[in-house]
mmCIF file of N, CA and C in Angstrom:
data_model
loop_
_atom_site.group_PDB
_atom_site.id
_atom_site.type_symbol
_atom_site.label_atom_id
_atom_site.label_comp_id
_atom_site.label_asym_id
_atom_site.label_seq_id
_atom_site.Cartn_x
_atom_site.Cartn_y
_atom_site.Cartn_z
ATOM 1 N N MET A 1 46.402 -14.696 14.359
ATOM 2 C CA MET A 1 45.615 -14.288 13.232
ATOM 3 C C MET A 1 44.166 -14.110 13.672
ATOM 4 N N ALA A 2 43.609 -12.961 13.376
ATOM 5 C CA ALA A 2 42.251 -12.641 13.798
ATOM 6 C C ALA A 2 41.227 -13.368 12.919
ATOM 7 N N THR A 3 40.156 -13.800 13.550
ATOM 8 C CA THR A 3 39.066 -14.435 12.822
ATOM 9 C C THR A 3 38.267 -13.353 12.115
ATOM 10 N N PRO A 4 38.003 -13.518 10.814
ATOM 11 C CA PRO A 4 37.238 -12.486 10.104
ATOM 12 C C PRO A 4 35.811 -12.397 10.640
ATOM 13 N N VAL A 5 35.297 -11.192 10.657
ATOM 14 C CA VAL A 5 33.922 -10.977 11.107
ATOM 15 C C VAL A 5 33.006 -11.177 9.909
ATOM 16 N N VAL A 6 32.051 -12.063 10.072
ATOM 17 C CA VAL A 6 31.084 -12.350 9.011
ATOM 18 C C VAL A 6 29.740 -11.840 9.488
ATOM 19 N N SER A 7 29.146 -10.962 8.690
ATOM 20 C CA SER A 7 27.879 -10.351 9.097
ATOM 21 C C SER A 7 26.764 -11.394 9.142
ATOM 22 N N LEU A 8 25.720 -11.059 9.855
ATOM 23 C CA LEU A 8 24.553 -11.922 9.950
ATOM 24 C C LEU A 8 23.946 -12.143 8.559
ATOM 25 N N GLN A 9 23.911 -11.094 7.754
ATOM 26 C CA GLN A 9 23.356 -11.216 6.409
ATOM 27 C C GLN A 9 24.195 -12.186 5.561
ATOM 28 N N GLU A 10 25.519 -12.091 5.656
ATOM 29 C CA GLU A 10 26.385 -13.002 4.899
ATOM 30 C C GLU A 10 26.190 -14.446 5.357
ATOM 31 N N ARG A 11 26.009 -14.631 6.643
ATOM 32 C CA ARG A 11 25.764 -15.973 7.170
ATOM 33 C C ARG A 11 24.430 -16.511 6.672
ATOM 34 N N TYR A 12 23.425 -15.652 6.653
ATOM 35 C CA TYR A 12 22.102 -16.047 6.175
ATOM 36 C C TYR A 12 22.176 -16.458 4.704
ATOM 37 N N VAL A 13 22.799 -15.638 3.879
ATOM 38 C CA VAL A 13 22.917 -15.947 2.451
ATOM 39 C C VAL A 13 23.681 -17.263 2.260
ATOM 40 N N ALA A 14 24.784 -17.421 2.975
ATOM 41 C CA ALA A 14 25.574 -18.650 2.856
ATOM 42 C C ALA A 14 24.746 -19.865 3.257
ATOM 43 N N SER A 15 23.969 -19.752 4.324
ATOM 44 C CA SER A 15 23.175 -20.900 4.759
ATOM 45 C C SER A 15 22.100 -21.247 3.743
ATOM 46 N N MET A 16 21.488 -20.247 3.115
ATOM 47 C CA MET A 16 20.469 -20.511 2.096
ATOM 48 C C MET A 16 21.093 -21.177 0.866
ATOM 49 N N VAL A 17 22.230 -20.661 0.415
ATOM 50 C CA VAL A 17 22.896 -21.215 -0.772
ATOM 51 C C VAL A 17 23.375 -22.638 -0.492
ATOM 52 N N LEU A 18 24.028 -22.849 0.638
ATOM 53 C CA LEU A 18 24.547 -24.179 0.951
ATOM 54 C C LEU A 18 23.419 -25.181 1.189
ATOM 55 N N SER A 19 22.345 -24.735 1.802
ATOM 56 C CA SER A 19 21.192 -25.606 2.009
ATOM 57 C C SER A 19 20.602 -26.046 0.668
ATOM 58 N N GLY A 20 20.434 -25.096 -0.242
ATOM 59 C CA GLY A 20 19.898 -25.417 -1.566
ATOM 60 C C GLY A 20 20.830 -26.323 -2.356
ATOM 61 N N ALA A 21 22.132 -26.051 -2.292
ATOM 62 C CA ALA A 21 23.102 -26.878 -3.020
ATOM 63 C C ALA A 21 23.120 -28.302 -2.464
ATOM 64 N N GLY A 22 23.131 -28.420 -1.154
ATOM 65 C CA GLY A 22 23.110 -29.750 -0.535
ATOM 66 C C GLY A 22 21.831 -30.500 -0.854
ATOM 67 N N ASP A 23 20.720 -29.796 -0.832
ATOM 68 C CA ASP A 23 19.434 -30.412 -1.149
ATOM 69 C C ASP A 23 19.411 -30.901 -2.591
ATOM 70 N N ALA A 24 19.864 -30.075 -3.515
ATOM 71 C CA ALA A 24 19.858 -30.450 -4.933
ATOM 72 C C ALA A 24 20.724 -31.678 -5.183
ATOM 73 N N LEU A 25 21.902 -31.720 -4.575
ATOM 74 C CA LEU A 25 22.786 -32.861 -4.759
ATOM 75 C C LEU A 25 22.172 -34.115 -4.140
ATOM 76 N N ALA A 26 21.652 -33.984 -2.943
ATOM 77 C CA ALA A 26 21.072 -35.147 -2.263
ATOM 78 C C ALA A 26 19.770 -35.598 -2.914
ATOM 79 N N TYR A 27 19.025 -34.685 -3.488
ATOM 80 C CA TYR A 27 17.746 -35.021 -4.119
ATOM 81 C C TYR A 27 17.950 -35.793 -5.419
ATOM 82 N N ASN A 28 18.775 -35.274 -6.308
ATOM 83 C CA ASN A 28 19.089 -35.925 -7.581
ATOM 84 C C ASN A 28 17.829 -36.443 -8.281
ATOM 85 N N HIS A 29 16.917 -35.528 -8.560
ATOM 86 C CA HIS A 29 15.661 -35.865 -9.255
ATOM 87 C C HIS A 29 14.857 -36.928 -8.512
ATOM 88 N N GLY A 30 15.035 -37.027 -7.205
ATOM 89 C CA GLY A 30 14.315 -38.020 -6.418
ATOM 90 C C GLY A 30 15.019 -39.351 -6.302
ATOM 91 N N HIS A 31 16.115 -39.552 -7.053
ATOM 92 C CA HIS A 31 16.810 -40.837 -7.042
ATOM 93 C C HIS A 31 17.541 -41.097 -5.724
ATOM 94 N N TRP A 32 18.037 -40.058 -5.092
ATOM 95 C CA TRP A 32 18.797 -40.234 -3.856
ATOM 96 C C TRP A 32 18.067 -39.678 -2.637
ATOM 97 N N GLU A 33 16.885 -39.135 -2.812
ATOM 98 C CA GLU A 33 16.215 -38.439 -1.711
ATOM 99 C C GLU A 33 16.091 -39.297 -0.459
ATOM 100 N N PHE A 34 15.742 -40.546 -0.613
ATOM 101 C CA PHE A 34 15.587 -41.419 0.552
ATOM 102 C C PHE A 34 16.601 -42.557 0.550
ATOM 103 N N GLN A 35 17.672 -42.378 -0.208
ATOM 104 C CA GLN A 35 18.721 -43.389 -0.301
ATOM 105 C C GLN A 35 19.540 -43.378 0.985
ATOM 106 N N ARG A 36 19.611 -44.495 1.646
ATOM 107 C CA ARG A 36 20.349 -44.592 2.906
ATOM 108 C C ARG A 36 21.741 -45.203 2.723
ATOM 109 N N ASP A 37 22.024 -45.675 1.516
ATOM 110 C CA ASP A 37 23.305 -46.309 1.238
ATOM 111 C C ASP A 37 24.277 -45.278 0.661
ATOM 112 N N GLY A 38 25.083 -44.676 1.529
ATOM 113 C CA GLY A 38 26.045 -43.663 1.108
ATOM 114 C C GLY A 38 27.070 -44.189 0.122
ATOM 115 N N GLU A 39 27.445 -45.455 0.282
ATOM 116 C CA GLU A 39 28.419 -46.058 -0.637
ATOM 117 C C GLU A 39 27.869 -46.087 -2.063
ATOM 118 N N LEU A 40 26.580 -46.371 -2.211
ATOM 119 C CA LEU A 40 25.960 -46.393 -3.539
ATOM 120 C C LEU A 40 26.016 -45.004 -4.174
ATOM 121 N N ILE A 41 25.735 -43.973 -3.389
ATOM 122 C CA ILE A 41 25.795 -42.600 -3.905
ATOM 123 C C ILE A 41 27.223 -42.263 -4.315
ATOM 124 N N HIS A 42 28.200 -42.594 -3.469
ATOM 125 C CA HIS A 42 29.611 -42.334 -3.806
ATOM 126 C C HIS A 42 30.007 -43.058 -5.093
ATOM 127 N N GLN A 43 29.532 -44.290 -5.248
ATOM 128 C CA GLN A 43 29.832 -45.058 -6.454
ATOM 129 C C GLN A 43 29.230 -44.382 -7.683
ATOM 130 N N GLU A 44 27.978 -43.927 -7.597
ATOM 131 C CA GLU A 44 27.340 -43.269 -8.734
ATOM 132 C C GLU A 44 28.031 -41.949 -9.084
ATOM 133 N N VAL A 45 28.453 -41.204 -8.063
ATOM 134 C CA VAL A 45 29.182 -39.952 -8.314
ATOM 135 C C VAL A 45 30.505 -40.268 -9.009
ATOM 136 N N ALA A 46 31.210 -41.298 -8.548
ATOM 137 C CA ALA A 46 32.477 -41.692 -9.172
ATOM 138 C C ALA A 46 32.265 -42.102 -10.632
ATOM 139 N N GLU A 47 31.171 -42.817 -10.903
ATOM 140 C CA GLU A 47 30.876 -43.244 -12.272
ATOM 141 C C GLU A 47 30.583 -42.053 -13.192
ATOM 142 N N ARG A 48 30.158 -40.944 -12.600
ATOM 143 C CA ARG A 48 29.898 -39.725 -13.380
ATOM 144 C C ARG A 48 31.152 -38.856 -13.516
ATOM 145 N N GLY A 49 32.267 -39.346 -13.037
ATOM 146 C CA GLY A 49 33.518 -38.607 -13.177
ATOM 147 C C GLY A 49 33.930 -37.857 -11.926
ATOM 148 N N GLY A 50 33.250 -38.094 -10.807
ATOM 149 C CA GLY A 50 33.590 -37.439 -9.551
ATOM 150 C C GLY A 50 32.792 -36.165 -9.334
ATOM 151 N N LEU A 51 32.872 -35.664 -8.141
ATOM 152 C CA LEU A 51 32.100 -34.485 -7.733
ATOM 153 C C LEU A 51 32.385 -33.274 -8.611
ATOM 154 N N ALA A 52 33.644 -33.080 -9.000
ATOM 155 C CA ALA A 52 34.014 -31.923 -9.826
ATOM 156 C C ALA A 52 33.397 -31.987 -11.218
ATOM 157 N N SER A 53 32.996 -33.178 -11.649
ATOM 158 C CA SER A 53 32.419 -33.337 -12.988
ATOM 159 C C SER A 53 30.913 -33.110 -13.031
ATOM 160 N N LEU A 54 30.282 -33.042 -11.871
ATOM 161 C CA LEU A 54 28.831 -32.871 -11.835
ATOM 162 C C LEU A 54 28.457 -31.452 -12.241
ATOM 163 N N ASP A 55 27.400 -31.326 -13.023
ATOM 164 C CA ASP A 55 26.915 -30.018 -13.476
ATOM 165 C C ASP A 55 25.685 -29.644 -12.651
ATOM 166 N N ALA A 56 25.726 -28.493 -12.020
ATOM 167 C CA ALA A 56 24.621 -28.050 -11.161
ATOM 168 C C ALA A 56 23.289 -28.028 -11.901
ATOM 169 N N LYS A 57 23.310 -27.796 -13.209
ATOM 170 C CA LYS A 57 22.064 -27.761 -13.990
ATOM 171 C C LYS A 57 21.361 -29.112 -14.001
ATOM 172 N N ASP A 58 22.105 -30.180 -13.727
ATOM 173 C CA ASP A 58 21.526 -31.517 -13.711
ATOM 174 C C ASP A 58 20.944 -31.892 -12.352
ATOM 175 N N PHE A 59 21.002 -30.964 -11.401
ATOM 176 C CA PHE A 59 20.549 -31.243 -10.047
ATOM 177 C C PHE A 59 19.576 -30.167 -9.562
ATOM 178 N N PRO A 60 18.297 -30.283 -9.946
ATOM 179 C CA PRO A 60 17.320 -29.302 -9.462
ATOM 180 C C PRO A 60 17.058 -29.495 -7.973
ATOM 181 N N VAL A 61 16.630 -28.433 -7.322
ATOM 182 C CA VAL A 61 16.300 -28.536 -5.900
ATOM 183 C C VAL A 61 14.982 -29.291 -5.736
ATOM 184 N N SER A 62 14.794 -29.841 -4.563
ATOM 185 C CA SER A 62 13.572 -30.587 -4.277
ATOM 186 C C SER A 62 12.469 -29.652 -3.786
ATOM 187 N N ASP A 63 11.321 -30.238 -3.513
ATOM 188 C CA ASP A 63 10.208 -29.482 -2.952
ATOM 189 C C ASP A 63 10.600 -28.862 -1.610
ATOM 190 N N ASP A 64 11.525 -29.478 -0.897
ATOM 191 C CA ASP A 64 11.950 -28.941 0.402
ATOM 192 C C ASP A 64 12.584 -27.557 0.252
ATOM 193 N N THR A 65 13.466 -27.389 -0.726
ATOM 194 C CA THR A 65 14.107 -26.088 -0.915
ATOM 195 C C THR A 65 13.125 -25.068 -1.468
ATOM 196 N N VAL A 66 12.221 -25.494 -2.324
ATOM 197 C CA VAL A 66 11.190 -24.568 -2.815
ATOM 198 C C VAL A 66 10.394 -24.025 -1.620
ATOM 199 N N MET A 67 10.049 -24.903 -0.684
ATOM 200 C CA MET A 67 9.316 -24.484 0.517
ATOM 201 C C MET A 67 10.209 -23.634 1.431
ATOM 202 N N HIS A 68 11.477 -23.985 1.528
ATOM 203 C CA HIS A 68 12.434 -23.229 2.341
ATOM 204 C C HIS A 68 12.507 -21.775 1.843
ATOM 205 N N LEU A 69 12.582 -21.625 0.524
ATOM 206 C CA LEU A 69 12.638 -20.284 -0.063
ATOM 207 C C LEU A 69 11.331 -19.529 0.151
ATOM 208 N N ALA A 70 10.209 -20.234 0.064
ATOM 209 C CA ALA A 70 8.916 -19.590 0.323
ATOM 210 C C ALA A 70 8.836 -19.108 1.764
ATOM 211 N N THR A 71 9.352 -19.896 2.686
ATOM 212 C CA THR A 71 9.382 -19.490 4.096
ATOM 213 C C THR A 71 10.231 -18.241 4.278
ATOM 214 N N ALA A 72 11.397 -18.218 3.631
ATOM 215 C CA ALA A 72 12.281 -17.050 3.714
ATOM 216 C C ALA A 72 11.602 -15.814 3.135
ATOM 217 N N GLU A 73 10.902 -15.965 2.011
ATOM 218 C CA GLU A 73 10.182 -14.833 1.404
ATOM 219 C C GLU A 73 9.142 -14.275 2.370
ATOM 220 N N ALA A 74 8.379 -15.156 3.002
ATOM 221 C CA ALA A 74 7.348 -14.704 3.948
ATOM 222 C C ALA A 74 7.979 -13.993 5.143
ATOM 223 N N MET A 75 9.056 -14.535 5.653
ATOM 224 C CA MET A 75 9.726 -13.918 6.805
ATOM 225 C C MET A 75 10.299 -12.557 6.442
ATOM 226 N N MET A 76 10.852 -12.438 5.235
ATOM 227 C CA MET A 76 11.388 -11.140 4.811
ATOM 228 C C MET A 76 10.267 -10.121 4.648
ATOM 229 N N GLU A 77 9.152 -10.537 4.096
ATOM 230 C CA GLU A 77 8.014 -9.630 3.910
ATOM 231 C C GLU A 77 7.507 -9.116 5.252
ATOM 232 N N VAL A 78 7.376 -9.994 6.209
ATOM 233 C CA VAL A 78 6.918 -9.598 7.539
ATOM 234 C C VAL A 78 7.969 -8.712 8.202
ATOM 235 N N GLY A 79 9.241 -9.037 8.024
ATOM 236 C CA GLY A 79 10.316 -8.248 8.618
ATOM 237 C C GLY A 79 10.393 -6.834 8.080
ATOM 238 N N LYS A 80 10.026 -6.630 6.815
ATOM 239 C CA LYS A 80 10.047 -5.295 6.213
ATOM 240 C C LYS A 80 9.050 -4.361 6.886
ATOM 241 N N LYS A 81 8.002 -4.935 7.442
ATOM 242 C CA LYS A 81 6.916 -4.130 8.006
ATOM 243 C C LYS A 81 7.099 -3.884 9.500
ATOM 244 N N GLY A 82 8.245 -4.243 10.034
ATOM 245 C CA GLY A 82 8.484 -4.019 11.455
ATOM 246 C C GLY A 82 7.848 -5.103 12.302
ATOM 247 N N LYS A 83 7.611 -4.792 13.541
ATOM 248 C CA LYS A 83 7.070 -5.768 14.483
ATOM 249 C C LYS A 83 5.681 -6.223 14.037
ATOM 250 N N GLN A 84 5.538 -7.506 13.859
ATOM 251 C CA GLN A 84 4.275 -8.089 13.410
ATOM 252 C C GLN A 84 3.893 -9.230 14.351
ATOM 253 N N THR A 85 2.653 -9.633 14.292
ATOM 254 C CA THR A 85 2.190 -10.745 15.107
ATOM 255 C C THR A 85 2.418 -12.059 14.374
ATOM 256 N N LEU A 86 2.272 -13.130 15.108
ATOM 257 C CA LEU A 86 2.374 -14.455 14.514
ATOM 258 C C LEU A 86 1.308 -14.627 13.432
ATOM 259 N N ALA A 87 0.146 -14.047 13.634
ATOM 260 C CA ALA A 87 -0.929 -14.139 12.632
ATOM 261 C C ALA A 87 -0.500 -13.529 11.303
ATOM 262 N N HIS A 88 0.259 -12.424 11.348
ATOM 263 C CA HIS A 88 0.755 -11.817 10.107
ATOM 264 C C HIS A 88 1.719 -12.770 9.396
ATOM 265 N N LEU A 89 2.597 -13.394 10.167
ATOM 266 C CA LEU A 89 3.551 -14.328 9.579
ATOM 267 C C LEU A 89 2.820 -15.504 8.940
ATOM 268 N N VAL A 90 1.844 -16.060 9.649
ATOM 269 C CA VAL A 90 1.097 -17.204 9.118
ATOM 270 C C VAL A 90 0.393 -16.814 7.821
ATOM 271 N N LYS A 91 -0.202 -15.625 7.792
ATOM 272 C CA LYS A 91 -0.880 -15.150 6.575
ATOM 273 C C LYS A 91 0.095 -15.116 5.395
ATOM 274 N N HIS A 92 1.294 -14.584 5.626
ATOM 275 C CA HIS A 92 2.297 -14.506 4.554
ATOM 276 C C HIS A 92 2.841 -15.887 4.192
ATOM 277 N N LEU A 93 2.985 -16.761 5.186
ATOM 278 C CA LEU A 93 3.436 -18.119 4.904
ATOM 279 C C LEU A 93 2.454 -18.838 3.987
ATOM 280 N N VAL A 94 1.179 -18.743 4.305
ATOM 281 C CA VAL A 94 0.163 -19.401 3.481
ATOM 282 C C VAL A 94 0.206 -18.857 2.056
ATOM 283 N N LYS A 95 0.300 -17.531 1.920
ATOM 284 C CA LYS A 95 0.366 -16.918 0.586
ATOM 285 C C LYS A 95 1.567 -17.443 -0.197
ATOM 286 N N GLU A 96 2.727 -17.475 0.437
ATOM 287 C CA GLU A 96 3.947 -17.928 -0.242
ATOM 288 C C GLU A 96 3.914 -19.427 -0.531
ATOM 289 N N TYR A 97 3.353 -20.213 0.378
ATOM 290 C CA TYR A 97 3.268 -21.654 0.145
ATOM 291 C C TYR A 97 2.350 -21.964 -1.027
ATOM 292 N N ILE A 98 1.245 -21.254 -1.118
ATOM 293 C CA ILE A 98 0.350 -21.457 -2.257
ATOM 294 C C ILE A 98 1.051 -21.047 -3.551
ATOM 295 N N ARG A 99 1.746 -19.906 -3.522
ATOM 296 C CA ARG A 99 2.469 -19.433 -4.711
ATOM 297 C C ARG A 99 3.546 -20.431 -5.140
ATOM 298 N N CYS A 100 4.266 -20.991 -4.187
ATOM 299 C CA CYS A 100 5.374 -21.883 -4.543
ATOM 300 C C CYS A 100 4.890 -23.219 -5.097
ATOM 301 N N MET A 101 3.637 -23.540 -4.917
ATOM 302 C CA MET A 101 3.111 -24.790 -5.468
ATOM 303 C C MET A 101 3.175 -24.795 -7.000
ATOM 304 N N ARG A 102 3.283 -23.604 -7.610
ATOM 305 C CA ARG A 102 3.425 -23.517 -9.071
ATOM 306 C C ARG A 102 4.780 -24.021 -9.538
ATOM 307 N N ASP A 103 5.720 -24.193 -8.602
ATOM 308 C CA ASP A 103 7.076 -24.618 -8.941
ATOM 309 C C ASP A 103 7.335 -26.051 -8.463
ATOM 310 N N MET A 104 6.332 -26.898 -8.554
ATOM 311 C CA MET A 104 6.484 -28.261 -8.060
ATOM 312 C C MET A 104 6.557 -29.312 -9.164
ATOM 313 N N ASP A 105 6.577 -28.894 -10.430
ATOM 314 C CA ASP A 105 6.702 -29.869 -11.515
ATOM 315 C C ASP A 105 7.977 -30.685 -11.342
ATOM 316 N N GLY A 106 7.840 -31.991 -11.392
ATOM 317 C CA GLY A 106 8.995 -32.874 -11.257
ATOM 318 C C GLY A 106 9.434 -33.082 -9.823
ATOM 319 N N ARG A 107 8.714 -32.504 -8.885
ATOM 320 C CA ARG A 107 9.039 -32.666 -7.463
ATOM 321 C C ARG A 107 7.899 -33.433 -6.807
ATOM 322 N N ALA A 108 8.059 -33.793 -5.556
ATOM 323 C CA ALA A 108 7.039 -34.613 -4.899
ATOM 324 C C ALA A 108 6.601 -34.020 -3.568
ATOM 325 N N PRO A 109 5.822 -32.926 -3.600
ATOM 326 C CA PRO A 109 5.341 -32.381 -2.328
ATOM 327 C C PRO A 109 4.357 -33.351 -1.692
ATOM 328 N N GLY A 110 4.291 -33.345 -0.378
ATOM 329 C CA GLY A 110 3.371 -34.235 0.329
ATOM 330 C C GLY A 110 1.916 -33.909 0.028
ATOM 331 N N THR A 111 1.036 -34.814 0.413
ATOM 332 C CA THR A 111 -0.390 -34.672 0.138
ATOM 333 C C THR A 111 -0.963 -33.381 0.721
ATOM 334 N N THR A 112 -0.575 -33.032 1.936
ATOM 335 C CA THR A 112 -1.083 -31.809 2.564
ATOM 336 C C THR A 112 -0.724 -30.590 1.737
ATOM 337 N N LEU A 113 0.511 -30.514 1.272
ATOM 338 C CA LEU A 113 0.951 -29.370 0.479
ATOM 339 C C LEU A 113 0.262 -29.341 -0.873
ATOM 340 N N ARG A 114 0.061 -30.503 -1.465
ATOM 341 C CA ARG A 114 -0.621 -30.545 -2.762
ATOM 342 C C ARG A 114 -2.054 -30.039 -2.611
ATOM 343 N N THR A 115 -2.701 -30.358 -1.505
ATOM 344 C CA THR A 115 -4.063 -29.882 -1.258
ATOM 345 C C THR A 115 -4.049 -28.368 -1.067
ATOM 346 N N LEU A 116 -3.090 -27.864 -0.304
ATOM 347 C CA LEU A 116 -2.978 -26.423 -0.057
ATOM 348 C C LEU A 116 -2.802 -25.671 -1.361
ATOM 349 N N GLY A 117 -2.003 -26.205 -2.258
ATOM 350 C CA GLY A 117 -1.745 -25.550 -3.520
ATOM 351 C C GLY A 117 -2.798 -25.820 -4.584
ATOM 352 N N GLY A 118 -3.838 -26.583 -4.242
ATOM 353 C CA GLY A 118 -4.888 -26.877 -5.193
ATOM 354 C C GLY A 118 -4.442 -27.825 -6.289
ATOM 355 N N LEU A 119 -3.445 -28.682 -6.003
ATOM 356 C CA LEU A 119 -2.915 -29.576 -7.025
ATOM 357 C C LEU A 119 -3.578 -30.949 -7.022
ATOM 358 N N THR A 120 -4.484 -31.193 -6.072
ATOM 359 C CA THR A 120 -5.113 -32.528 -6.028
ATOM 360 C C THR A 120 -6.419 -32.530 -6.765
#
């Protein structure tokens, strides 16, 4: 049986979606973000009726995924314009990082990011 060919674009989309989904589940409004006890997380998921019972709407992504998406936006913008220098990428990264700071309500970006976004 031949292995199906998966395009680079499909792999990219899958990695972004799975990264965001994993982040949202692990973040759990900050309750599990730094939780090192996997058994406790499994117990809480079981108490909620198991993984199949969880509603994605109850699991927003963390500041990490917001930043991940901002990075992807900057890279796509630079990629649309053809060969660019690192300075062009940095310029777009800064623009996107500042823009994404508007989507940090209920999240906990680090002090450096809060300063960059003018949130301090």
